[in-house]
């Protein structure tokens, strides 16, 4: 699994001209699921995202997690995070999981994140053509890859 986690002042998803999801301060998590991903990867990623201390404390130091600021989380599926661009200029998505694998793992990741944070998770619509609007705060953007844990 690959993810791009952005600290935001707000974020929203629009589908067919209608806002279908919106959060205020919190995390926008773009999630890409690979063909060989499993629940173990989803669990690890959910734990890391829930505990990520990237919000400022009273001294302006990134020392607080999402729960400490009472923030919200928006998760959006994004298969293009699995793009292979080694050959040519047109990305290949051969490493991106198909719906039969990706949807259950996407839902499991969301459920784990909700359980860890004790709050409902706002989501995009899996497989939809979505327009994402956000105000990145900082900017703070963290990329995580379950196959290259750093």
XYZ file of N, CA and C in Angstrom:
450
model
N 0.847 -1.177 0.000
C 0.000 0.000 0.000
C 0.885 1.229 0.000
N 0.442 2.184 -0.747
C 1.106 3.479 -0.764
C 0.086 4.527 -0.376
N 0.572 5.529 0.335
C -0.324 6.593 0.727
C 0.371 7.934 0.708
N -0.412 8.944 0.455
C 0.015 10.321 0.602
C -0.915 10.903 1.660
N -0.315 11.353 2.758
C -1.089 11.900 3.869
C -0.800 13.391 3.938
N -1.855 14.188 3.862
C -1.697 15.630 3.871
C -2.414 16.235 5.064
N -1.702 17.084 5.786
C -2.323 17.848 6.874
C -3.083 18.987 6.209
N -4.382 19.065 6.483
C -5.214 20.043 5.785
C -6.013 20.916 6.748
N -6.337 22.097 6.263
C -7.288 22.973 6.964
C -8.708 22.554 6.607
N -8.872 22.074 5.358
C -10.131 21.478 4.910
C -9.853 20.654 3.665
N -10.754 19.742 3.369
C -10.677 18.956 2.131
C -12.080 18.505 1.771
N -12.312 18.348 0.476
C -13.623 17.888 0.033
C -13.503 17.063 -1.238
N -14.537 16.266 -1.461
C -14.662 15.441 -2.668
C -15.919 15.896 -3.400
N -15.778 16.140 -4.694
C -16.916 16.498 -5.532
C -17.040 15.456 -6.640
N -18.252 14.942 -6.815
C -18.548 13.988 -7.876
C -19.734 14.524 -8.665
N -19.572 14.617 -9.980
C -20.626 15.142 -10.860
C -21.164 16.492 -10.384
N -20.251 17.361 -9.948
C -20.629 18.708 -9.549
C -21.215 18.838 -8.159
N -21.308 17.729 -7.419
C -21.902 17.762 -6.069
C -20.860 17.347 -5.029
N -20.719 18.160 -3.972
C -19.806 17.811 -2.886
C -20.400 16.616 -2.149
N -19.656 15.510 -2.137
C -20.141 14.276 -1.501
C -19.449 13.980 -0.180
N -18.333 14.657 0.079
C -17.614 14.454 1.328
C -16.841 15.727 1.652
N -16.737 16.032 2.943
C -16.043 17.246 3.361
C -15.510 17.066 4.776
N -14.300 17.560 5.023
C -13.785 17.635 6.393
C -13.208 19.017 6.627
N -13.125 19.373 7.886
C -12.406 20.573 8.283
C -10.998 20.124 8.662
N -10.360 20.756 9.604
C -8.971 20.440 9.953
C -8.766 18.955 10.199
N -7.703 18.428 9.602
C -7.407 17.016 9.803
C -6.461 16.474 8.764
N -6.741 15.231 8.337
C -5.880 14.527 7.392
C -6.651 14.134 6.143
N -6.067 14.397 4.994
C -6.538 13.841 3.732
C -5.580 12.703 3.416
N -6.111 11.492 3.315
C -5.281 10.320 3.034
C -5.656 9.767 1.669
N -4.707 9.845 0.727
C -4.872 9.230 -0.589
C -4.262 7.839 -0.475
N -5.030 6.810 -0.823
C -4.627 5.428 -0.590
C -4.578 4.627 -1.878
N -3.407 4.055 -2.149
C -3.230 3.169 -3.297
C -2.975 1.749 -2.819
N -3.687 0.792 -3.390
C -3.591 -0.605 -2.964
C -3.015 -1.442 -4.094
N -1.953 -2.190 -3.763
C -1.256 -3.018 -4.752
C -1.844 -4.427 -4.799
N -1.538 -5.123 -5.872
C -2.063 -6.482 -6.071
C -1.655 -7.440 -4.960
N -0.491 -7.231 -4.352
C -0.007 -8.149 -3.316
C -0.196 -7.621 -1.893
N -0.996 -6.585 -1.721
C -1.278 -6.070 -0.379
C -2.245 -6.982 0.363
N -2.220 -6.878 1.687
C -3.098 -7.690 2.522
C -3.511 -6.903 3.762
N -4.273 -7.556 4.644
C -4.765 -6.893 5.851
C -3.636 -6.456 6.783
N -2.547 -7.203 6.787
C -1.406 -6.833 7.630
C -0.874 -5.465 7.223
N -0.771 -5.224 5.926
C -0.320 -3.927 5.419
C -1.313 -2.833 5.798
N -2.594 -3.109 5.648
C -3.629 -2.129 5.989
C -3.602 -1.801 7.474
N -3.410 -2.812 8.310
C -3.361 -2.602 9.761
C -2.167 -1.727 10.139
N -0.992 -2.034 9.572
C 0.209 -1.258 9.867
C 0.018 0.201 9.462
N -0.507 0.402 8.264
C -0.699 1.753 7.747
C -1.720 2.529 8.569
N -2.789 1.883 8.975
C -3.804 2.542 9.806
C -3.203 2.961 11.147
N -2.413 2.085 11.756
C -1.770 2.418 13.039
C -0.843 3.623 12.888
N -0.040 3.626 11.819
C 0.880 4.735 11.599
C 0.132 6.043 11.350
N -0.883 6.006 10.529
C -1.637 7.223 10.206
C -2.355 7.772 11.433
N -2.946 6.901 12.228
C -3.688 7.333 13.420
C -2.771 7.979 14.450
N -1.532 7.549 14.512
C -0.605 8.030 15.534
C 0.366 9.092 15.022
N 0.260 9.449 13.759
C 1.184 10.398 13.146
C 1.093 11.759 13.831
N 2.202 12.187 14.410
C 2.225 13.454 15.151
C 2.712 14.572 14.237
N 1.778 15.145 13.485
C 2.138 16.202 12.530
C 1.330 17.480 12.733
N 0.670 17.581 13.884
C -0.087 18.795 14.197
C 0.651 19.567 15.287
N 0.618 20.888 15.174
C 1.375 21.734 16.080
C 0.828 21.715 17.503
N 1.769 21.733 18.460
C 1.391 21.910 19.861
C 1.415 23.407 20.168
N 1.283 23.754 21.440
C 1.226 25.168 21.828
C 2.535 25.913 21.550
N 3.617 25.190 21.298
C 4.907 25.812 20.983
C 5.200 25.818 19.479
N 4.241 25.416 18.684
C 4.435 25.398 17.236
C 5.264 24.228 16.746
N 5.390 23.196 17.579
C 6.158 22.004 17.224
C 5.186 20.897 16.818
N 5.476 20.210 15.709
C 4.610 19.108 15.284
C 4.738 17.968 16.300
N 3.778 17.913 17.213
C 3.869 16.993 18.335
C 2.527 16.351 18.680
N 1.462 16.712 17.967
C 0.133 16.191 18.281
C -0.385 15.312 17.148
N -1.178 14.301 17.519
C -1.801 13.441 16.514
C -3.225 13.909 16.236
N -3.897 13.217 15.362
C -5.240 13.604 14.913
C -6.255 13.653 16.054
N -6.131 12.735 17.012
C -7.070 12.704 18.123
C -6.877 13.890 19.056
N -5.626 14.287 19.262
C -5.329 15.387 20.180
C -5.844 16.733 19.687
N -6.021 16.872 18.390
C -6.550 18.137 17.865
C -8.037 18.023 17.531
N -8.604 16.837 17.793
C -10.009 16.577 17.468
C -10.267 16.814 15.982
N -9.321 16.333 15.149
C -9.417 16.523 13.708
C -10.216 15.430 13.025
N -10.460 15.635 11.756
C -11.214 14.692 10.948
C -10.296 14.044 9.910
N -10.741 12.918 9.366
C -9.960 12.206 8.361
C -10.827 11.927 7.139
N -10.281 12.224 5.972
C -10.908 11.910 4.693
C -9.983 10.950 3.955
N -10.498 9.766 3.603
C -9.729 8.766 2.865
C -10.288 8.669 1.450
N -9.379 8.756 0.476
C -9.754 8.688 -0.933
C -8.893 7.624 -1.613
N -9.534 6.692 -2.300
C -8.781 5.677 -3.049
C -8.116 6.342 -4.256
N -6.862 5.951 -4.505
C -6.147 6.537 -5.637
C -5.173 5.513 -6.212
N -5.658 4.740 -7.181
C -4.844 3.688 -7.788
C -3.621 4.237 -8.504
N -3.639 5.511 -8.900
C -2.506 6.073 -9.631
C -1.244 6.174 -8.777
N -1.368 6.003 -7.458
C -0.177 5.968 -6.607
C 0.675 4.744 -6.923
N 0.092 3.746 -7.583
C 0.806 2.527 -7.940
C 1.354 2.574 -9.357
N 1.420 3.756 -9.936
C 1.892 3.903 -11.314
C 3.317 3.390 -11.472
N 3.529 2.659 -12.556
C 4.870 2.245 -12.950
C 5.251 3.135 -14.129
N 6.359 3.820 -13.993
C 6.772 4.789 -15.014
C 8.184 4.501 -15.518
N 8.624 3.266 -15.309
C 9.978 2.856 -15.684
C 10.199 2.905 -17.200
N 9.207 2.417 -17.952
C 9.310 2.358 -19.406
C 8.381 3.379 -20.047
N 8.898 4.156 -20.932
C 8.060 5.086 -21.690
C 7.528 6.225 -20.851
N 6.554 6.917 -21.407
C 5.977 8.091 -20.752
C 4.529 7.915 -20.344
N 3.947 6.787 -20.692
C 2.565 6.505 -20.302
C 2.609 5.534 -19.121
N 2.170 5.970 -17.944
C 2.241 5.103 -16.771
C 1.427 3.823 -16.951
N 1.937 2.766 -16.346
C 1.219 1.497 -16.302
C 0.704 1.309 -14.875
N -0.450 0.717 -14.751
C -1.042 0.496 -13.428
C -1.161 -0.991 -13.135
N -0.260 -1.769 -13.693
C -0.281 -3.218 -13.545
C -0.145 -3.662 -12.088
N 0.480 -2.827 -11.259
C 0.675 -3.175 -9.849
C -0.511 -2.790 -8.973
N -1.456 -2.043 -9.512
C -2.637 -1.635 -8.738
C -3.613 -2.808 -8.638
N -4.133 -3.019 -7.443
C -5.080 -4.113 -7.217
C -6.393 -3.846 -7.944
N -7.016 -4.913 -8.423
C -8.351 -4.816 -9.008
C -9.388 -4.653 -7.906
N -10.599 -4.349 -8.303
C -11.682 -4.103 -7.340
C -11.875 -5.243 -6.349
N -11.747 -6.488 -6.818
C -12.003 -7.637 -5.946
C -11.033 -7.700 -4.771
N -9.834 -7.172 -4.928
C -8.849 -7.111 -3.843
C -8.886 -5.753 -3.157
N -8.945 -4.711 -3.939
C -8.804 -3.354 -3.412
C -9.972 -2.910 -2.528
N -11.201 -3.186 -2.941
C -12.343 -2.699 -2.165
C -12.361 -3.267 -0.741
N -12.209 -4.586 -0.548
C -12.186 -5.087 0.838
C -11.028 -4.517 1.671
N -9.859 -4.305 1.063
C -8.734 -3.744 1.810
C -8.948 -2.261 2.118
N -9.530 -1.547 1.187
C -9.888 -0.139 1.393
C -10.867 -0.035 2.564
N -11.888 -0.861 2.553
C -12.881 -0.845 3.629
C -12.273 -1.275 4.963
N -11.366 -2.258 4.926
C -10.701 -2.708 6.149
C -9.820 -1.591 6.716
N -9.074 -0.910 5.861
C -8.236 0.207 6.296
C -9.083 1.280 6.978
N -10.196 1.621 6.385
C -11.092 2.640 6.941
C -11.644 2.189 8.298
N -12.060 0.932 8.389
C -12.585 0.397 9.652
C -11.516 0.416 10.747
N -10.294 0.043 10.391
C -9.200 0.054 11.367
C -8.898 1.473 11.827
N -8.875 2.403 10.900
C -8.617 3.802 11.229
C -9.707 4.349 12.150
N -10.947 3.994 11.877
C -12.059 4.426 12.727
C -11.929 3.841 14.129
N -11.572 2.565 14.214
C -11.420 1.912 15.520
C -10.267 2.544 16.306
N -9.181 2.845 15.640
C -8.009 3.412 16.312
C -8.221 4.850 16.769
N -8.985 5.610 16.006
C -9.191 7.018 16.343
C -10.478 7.264 17.122
N -11.374 6.290 17.104
C -12.648 6.455 17.801
C -13.580 7.449 17.134
N -13.414 7.630 15.842
C -14.275 8.566 15.118
C -14.633 8.013 13.747
N -15.737 8.472 13.202
C -16.088 8.037 11.841
C -15.096 8.635 10.844
N -14.837 7.890 9.780
C -13.920 8.333 8.732
C -14.751 8.732 7.520
N -14.478 9.900 6.984
C -15.163 10.397 5.798
C -14.420 9.816 4.590
N -15.152 9.433 3.546
C -14.503 8.807 2.397
C -14.975 9.397 1.075
N -14.131 9.169 0.085
C -14.541 9.412 -1.284
C -15.372 8.219 -1.725
N -15.653 8.118 -3.013
C -16.394 6.989 -3.561
C -15.434 6.151 -4.387
N -15.221 4.916 -3.969
C -14.250 4.054 -4.624
C -14.554 3.941 -6.117
N -13.552 4.186 -6.935
C -13.682 4.025 -8.382
C -14.343 5.176 -9.115
N -14.824 6.176 -8.385
C -15.497 7.301 -9.036
C -14.484 8.308 -9.569
N -14.929 9.115 -10.526
C -14.147 10.241 -11.012
C -14.400 11.376 -10.029
N -13.416 11.631 -9.167
C -13.590 12.595 -8.083
C -12.732 13.828 -8.312
N -13.229 14.945 -7.882
C -12.474 16.186 -7.838
C -12.189 16.442 -6.359
N -10.902 16.585 -6.024
C -10.502 16.768 -4.642
C -10.045 18.209 -4.459
N -10.624 18.871 -3.485
C -10.201 20.218 -3.141
C -9.650 20.179 -1.730
N -8.520 20.877 -1.525
C -7.932 20.889 -0.194
C -7.115 22.140 0.012
N -6.921 22.474 1.263
C -5.990 23.511 1.650
C -4.958 22.818 2.516
N -3.786 22.530 1.916
C -2.715 21.853 2.630
C -2.177 22.824 3.660
N -2.041 22.360 4.893
C -1.618 23.185 6.016
C -0.140 22.969 6.272
N 0.657 23.961 5.975
C 2.082 23.862 6.240
C 2.923 24.370 5.080
N 3.033 23.667 4.002
C 2.412 22.381 3.698
C 3.100 21.229 4.433
N 2.293 20.283 4.856
C 2.801 19.053 5.460
C 2.230 17.893 4.665
N 3.108 17.127 4.037
C 2.724 15.971 3.235
C 3.680 14.830 3.552
N 3.134 13.685 3.943
C 3.924 12.510 4.288
C 3.535 11.382 3.338
N 4.541 10.751 2.731
C 4.302 9.599 1.867
C 4.733 8.347 2.608
N 3.895 7.325 2.589
C 4.227 6.053 3.224
C 4.007 4.922 2.233
N 4.859 3.915 2.350
C 4.783 2.745 1.502
C 5.021 1.532 2.404
N 4.068 0.638 2.481
C 4.195 -0.510 3.388
C 5.303 -1.464 2.981
N 5.780 -1.345 1.760
C 6.879 -2.201 1.310
C 8.264 -1.567 1.541
N 8.250 -0.294 1.852
C 9.499 0.449 2.117
C 9.300 1.290 3.365
N 9.200 0.650 4.492
C 8.946 1.337 5.770
C 10.203 2.093 6.189
N 10.065 3.393 6.273
C 11.202 4.227 6.665
C 10.908 4.992 7.929
